[in-house]
C-alpha cells in the first residue's frame, strides 16, 4: 500500500500495513492518519495528523477504548473491535 507520496505504509515491524489491519505504536502511514482523523472527530486527538502512531495516538486509543467500553483489543492498540466501534461513530 502506498501513500500519496508513493511511500509504503509500514508497521512497527517494517511490514507493509494492510487495510483494515491492527495498528499499534510505532506504525506509520495513511491508515494511521485516518485513525488520527477519526479520533479527532470524537474529540480525543488534537495533535497534527501526521500518520505516526506515537504516544499521543496510543493514549487517545486507550481513552476511546475506556470511554466507549471497547473490549477484546489490547489497551492502546487499534485492533478489529476498536476499529469497528470507532468507524461506526465517525466518517
mmCIF file with all atom_site columns, C-alpha atoms in Angstrom:
data_model
loop_
_atom_site.group_PDB
_atom_site.id
_atom_site.type_symbol
_atom_site.label_atom_id
_atom_site.label_alt_id
_atom_site.label_comp_id
_atom_site.label_asym_id
_atom_site.label_entity_id
_atom_site.label_seq_id
_atom_site.pdbx_PDB_ins_code
_atom_site.Cartn_x
_atom_site.Cartn_y
_atom_site.Cartn_z
_atom_site.occupancy
_atom_site.B_iso_or_equiv
_atom_site.pdbx_formal_charge
_atom_site.auth_seq_id
_atom_site.auth_comp_id
_atom_site.auth_asym_id
_atom_site.auth_atom_id
_atom_site.pdbx_PDB_model_num
ATOM 1  C CA . UNK A 1 1  ? 0.000   0.000  0.000  1.00 0.00 ? 1  UNK A CA 1
ATOM 2  C CA . UNK A 1 2  ? 1.434   3.403  -0.947 1.00 0.00 ? 2  UNK A CA 1
ATOM 3  C CA . UNK A 1 3  ? 0.528   6.838  0.321  1.00 0.00 ? 3  UNK A CA 1
ATOM 4  C CA . UNK A 1 4  ? 0.204   9.957  -1.854 1.00 0.00 ? 4  UNK A CA 1
ATOM 5  C CA . UNK A 1 5  ? 3.984   10.341 -1.978 1.00 0.00 ? 5  UNK A CA 1
ATOM 6  C CA . UNK A 1 6  ? 4.378   6.765  -3.231 1.00 0.00 ? 6  UNK A CA 1
ATOM 7  C CA . UNK A 1 7  ? 5.971   5.644  0.047  1.00 0.00 ? 7  UNK A CA 1
ATOM 8  C CA . UNK A 1 8  ? 4.870   2.355  1.529  1.00 0.00 ? 8  UNK A CA 1
ATOM 9  C CA . UNK A 1 9  ? 2.868   2.485  4.743  1.00 0.00 ? 9  UNK A CA 1
ATOM 10 C CA . UNK A 1 10 ? 4.701   0.372  7.271  1.00 0.00 ? 10 UNK A CA 1
ATOM 11 C CA . UNK A 1 11 ? 4.071   -1.276 10.605 1.00 0.00 ? 11 UNK A CA 1
ATOM 12 C CA . UNK A 1 12 ? 6.481   -1.194 13.523 1.00 0.00 ? 12 UNK A CA 1
ATOM 13 C CA . UNK A 1 13 ? 7.967   -4.466 12.296 1.00 0.00 ? 13 UNK A CA 1
ATOM 14 C CA . UNK A 1 14 ? 8.690   -2.918 8.890  1.00 0.00 ? 14 UNK A CA 1
ATOM 15 C CA . UNK A 1 15 ? 5.875   -4.901 7.262  1.00 0.00 ? 15 UNK A CA 1
ATOM 16 C CA . UNK A 1 16 ? 3.562   -3.130 4.822  1.00 0.00 ? 16 UNK A CA 1
ATOM 17 C CA . UNK A 1 17 ? 0.371   -2.072 6.636  1.00 0.00 ? 17 UNK A CA 1
ATOM 18 C CA . UNK A 1 18 ? -2.731  -3.876 5.433  1.00 0.00 ? 18 UNK A CA 1
ATOM 19 C CA . UNK A 1 19 ? -6.093  -2.184 5.010  1.00 0.00 ? 19 UNK A CA 1
ATOM 20 C CA . UNK A 1 20 ? -8.314  -2.912 7.990  1.00 0.00 ? 20 UNK A CA 1
ATOM 21 C CA . UNK A 1 21 ? -5.471  -4.438 9.988  1.00 0.00 ? 21 UNK A CA 1
ATOM 22 C CA . UNK A 1 22 ? -4.366  -3.852 13.543 1.00 0.00 ? 22 UNK A CA 1
ATOM 23 C CA . UNK A 1 23 ? -2.337  -0.709 14.195 1.00 0.00 ? 23 UNK A CA 1
ATOM 24 C CA . UNK A 1 24 ? -0.105  -0.052 17.196 1.00 0.00 ? 24 UNK A CA 1
ATOM 25 C CA . UNK A 1 25 ? 2.526   2.325  18.474 1.00 0.00 ? 25 UNK A CA 1
ATOM 26 C CA . UNK A 1 26 ? 5.425   2.566  16.021 1.00 0.00 ? 26 UNK A CA 1
ATOM 27 C CA . UNK A 1 27 ? 3.250   2.056  12.931 1.00 0.00 ? 27 UNK A CA 1
ATOM 28 C CA . UNK A 1 28 ? 3.038   4.790  10.315 1.00 0.00 ? 28 UNK A CA 1
ATOM 29 C CA . UNK A 1 29 ? 1.309   5.666  7.077  1.00 0.00 ? 29 UNK A CA 1
ATOM 30 C CA . UNK A 1 30 ? -2.063  6.684  5.686  1.00 0.00 ? 30 UNK A CA 1
ATOM 31 C CA . UNK A 1 31 ? -4.037  4.211  7.839  1.00 0.00 ? 31 UNK A CA 1
ATOM 32 C CA . UNK A 1 32 ? -2.621  5.846  10.963 1.00 0.00 ? 32 UNK A CA 1
ATOM 33 C CA . UNK A 1 33 ? -3.522  9.283  9.574  1.00 0.00 ? 33 UNK A CA 1
ATOM 34 C CA . UNK A 1 34 ? -7.093  8.030  9.052  1.00 0.00 ? 34 UNK A CA 1
ATOM 35 C CA . UNK A 1 35 ? -7.140  6.807  12.667 1.00 0.00 ? 35 UNK A CA 1
ATOM 36 C CA . UNK A 1 36 ? -5.919  10.215 13.838 1.00 0.00 ? 36 UNK A CA 1
ATOM 37 C CA . UNK A 1 37 ? -8.698  11.958 11.871 1.00 0.00 ? 37 UNK A CA 1
ATOM 38 C CA . UNK A 1 38 ? -11.345 9.661  13.339 1.00 0.00 ? 38 UNK A CA 1
ATOM 39 C CA . UNK A 1 39 ? -10.067 10.156 16.886 1.00 0.00 ? 39 UNK A CA 1
ATOM 40 C CA . UNK A 1 40 ? -10.207 13.920 16.301 1.00 0.00 ? 40 UNK A CA 1
ATOM 41 C CA . UNK A 1 41 ? -13.877 13.578 15.270 1.00 0.00 ? 41 UNK A CA 1
ATOM 42 C CA . UNK A 1 42 ? -14.692 12.156 18.718 1.00 0.00 ? 42 UNK A CA 1
ATOM 43 C CA . UNK A 1 43 ? -12.608 14.887 20.395 1.00 0.00 ? 43 UNK A CA 1
ATOM 44 C CA . UNK A 1 44 ? -9.881  12.561 21.662 1.00 0.00 ? 44 UNK A CA 1
ATOM 45 C CA . UNK A 1 45 ? -6.994  13.697 19.458 1.00 0.00 ? 45 UNK A CA 1
ATOM 46 C CA . UNK A 1 46 ? -5.844  17.232 18.737 1.00 0.00 ? 46 UNK A CA 1
ATOM 47 C CA . UNK A 1 47 ? -2.231  16.784 17.618 1.00 0.00 ? 47 UNK A CA 1
ATOM 48 C CA . UNK A 1 48 ? -1.254  17.131 13.942 1.00 0.00 ? 48 UNK A CA 1
ATOM 49 C CA . UNK A 1 49 ? -2.421  14.398 11.570 1.00 0.00 ? 49 UNK A CA 1
ATOM 50 C CA . UNK A 1 50 ? 0.988   13.105 10.534 1.00 0.00 ? 50 UNK A CA 1
ATOM 51 C CA . UNK A 1 51 ? 0.466   9.359  10.089 1.00 0.00 ? 51 UNK A CA 1
ATOM 52 C CA . UNK A 1 52 ? 2.691   8.437  13.062 1.00 0.00 ? 52 UNK A CA 1
ATOM 53 C CA . UNK A 1 53 ? 1.289   6.138  15.769 1.00 0.00 ? 53 UNK A CA 1
ATOM 54 C CA . UNK A 1 54 ? 3.058   7.781  18.689 1.00 0.00 ? 54 UNK A CA 1
ATOM 55 C CA . UNK A 1 55 ? 2.331   8.136  22.413 1.00 0.00 ? 55 UNK A CA 1
ATOM 56 C CA . UNK A 1 56 ? -0.433  10.661 21.716 1.00 0.00 ? 56 UNK A CA 1
ATOM 57 C CA . UNK A 1 57 ? -2.297  8.297  19.398 1.00 0.00 ? 57 UNK A CA 1
ATOM 58 C CA . UNK A 1 58 ? -1.838  5.361  21.780 1.00 0.00 ? 58 UNK A CA 1
ATOM 59 C CA . UNK A 1 59 ? -3.212  7.424  24.655 1.00 0.00 ? 59 UNK A CA 1
ATOM 60 C CA . UNK A 1 60 ? -6.190  8.603  22.550 1.00 0.00 ? 60 UNK A CA 1
ATOM 61 C CA . UNK A 1 61 ? -6.969  4.992  21.572 1.00 0.00 ? 61 UNK A CA 1
ATOM 62 C CA . UNK A 1 62 ? -6.783  3.971  25.254 1.00 0.00 ? 62 UNK A CA 1
ATOM 63 C CA . UNK A 1 63 ? -9.186  6.764  26.216 1.00 0.00 ? 63 UNK A CA 1
ATOM 64 C CA . UNK A 1 64 ? -11.522 5.759  23.385 1.00 0.00 ? 64 UNK A CA 1
ATOM 65 C CA . UNK A 1 65 ? -11.491 2.109  24.453 1.00 0.00 ? 65 UNK A CA 1
ATOM 66 C CA . UNK A 1 66 ? -12.162 3.052  28.063 1.00 0.00 ? 66 UNK A CA 1
ATOM 67 C CA . UNK A 1 67 ? -14.813 5.664  27.328 1.00 0.00 ? 67 UNK A CA 1
ATOM 68 C CA . UNK A 1 68 ? -16.767 3.529  24.863 1.00 0.00 ? 68 UNK A CA 1
ATOM 69 C CA . UNK A 1 69 ? -16.321 0.213  26.653 1.00 0.00 ? 69 UNK A CA 1
ATOM 70 C CA . UNK A 1 70 ? -14.395 -1.451 23.836 1.00 0.00 ? 70 UNK A CA 1
ATOM 71 C CA . UNK A 1 71 ? -13.078 -4.886 24.837 1.00 0.00 ? 71 UNK A CA 1
ATOM 72 C CA . UNK A 1 72 ? -11.068 -7.537 23.055 1.00 0.00 ? 72 UNK A CA 1
ATOM 73 C CA . UNK A 1 73 ? -8.156  -5.434 21.781 1.00 0.00 ? 73 UNK A CA 1
ATOM 74 C CA . UNK A 1 74 ? -5.005  -4.747 23.770 1.00 0.00 ? 74 UNK A CA 1
ATOM 75 C CA . UNK A 1 75 ? -5.040  -1.407 25.575 1.00 0.00 ? 75 UNK A CA 1
ATOM 76 C CA . UNK A 1 76 ? -3.910  1.361  23.219 1.00 0.00 ? 76 UNK A CA 1
ATOM 77 C CA . UNK A 1 77 ? -3.922  -0.951 20.177 1.00 0.00 ? 77 UNK A CA 1
ATOM 78 C CA . UNK A 1 78 ? -6.253  -0.211 17.257 1.00 0.00 ? 78 UNK A CA 1
ATOM 79 C CA . UNK A 1 79 ? -7.488  -3.736 16.672 1.00 0.00 ? 79 UNK A CA 1
ATOM 80 C CA . UNK A 1 80 ? -10.656 -5.013 14.996 1.00 0.00 ? 80 UNK A CA 1
ATOM 81 C CA . UNK A 1 81 ? -13.021 -4.292 17.904 1.00 0.00 ? 81 UNK A CA 1
ATOM 82 C CA . UNK A 1 82 ? -11.754 -0.741 18.397 1.00 0.00 ? 82 UNK A CA 1
ATOM 83 C CA . UNK A 1 83 ? -11.766 -0.140 14.632 1.00 0.00 ? 83 UNK A CA 1
ATOM 84 C CA . UNK A 1 84 ? -15.350 -1.357 14.256 1.00 0.00 ? 84 UNK A CA 1
ATOM 85 C CA . UNK A 1 85 ? -16.552 0.815  17.140 1.00 0.00 ? 85 UNK A CA 1
ATOM 86 C CA . UNK A 1 86 ? -14.755 3.971  16.001 1.00 0.00 ? 86 UNK A CA 1
ATOM 87 C CA . UNK A 1 87 ? -15.798 3.555  12.366 1.00 0.00 ? 87 UNK A CA 1
ATOM 88 C CA . UNK A 1 88 ? -19.453 3.237  13.459 1.00 0.00 ? 88 UNK A CA 1
ATOM 89 C CA . UNK A 1 89 ? -19.206 6.627  15.214 1.00 0.00 ? 89 UNK A CA 1
ATOM 90 C CA . UNK A 1 90 ? -17.216 8.576  12.613 1.00 0.00 ? 90 UNK A CA 1
ATOM 91 C CA . UNK A 1 91 ? -16.969 9.157  8.864  1.00 0.00 ? 91 UNK A CA 1
#
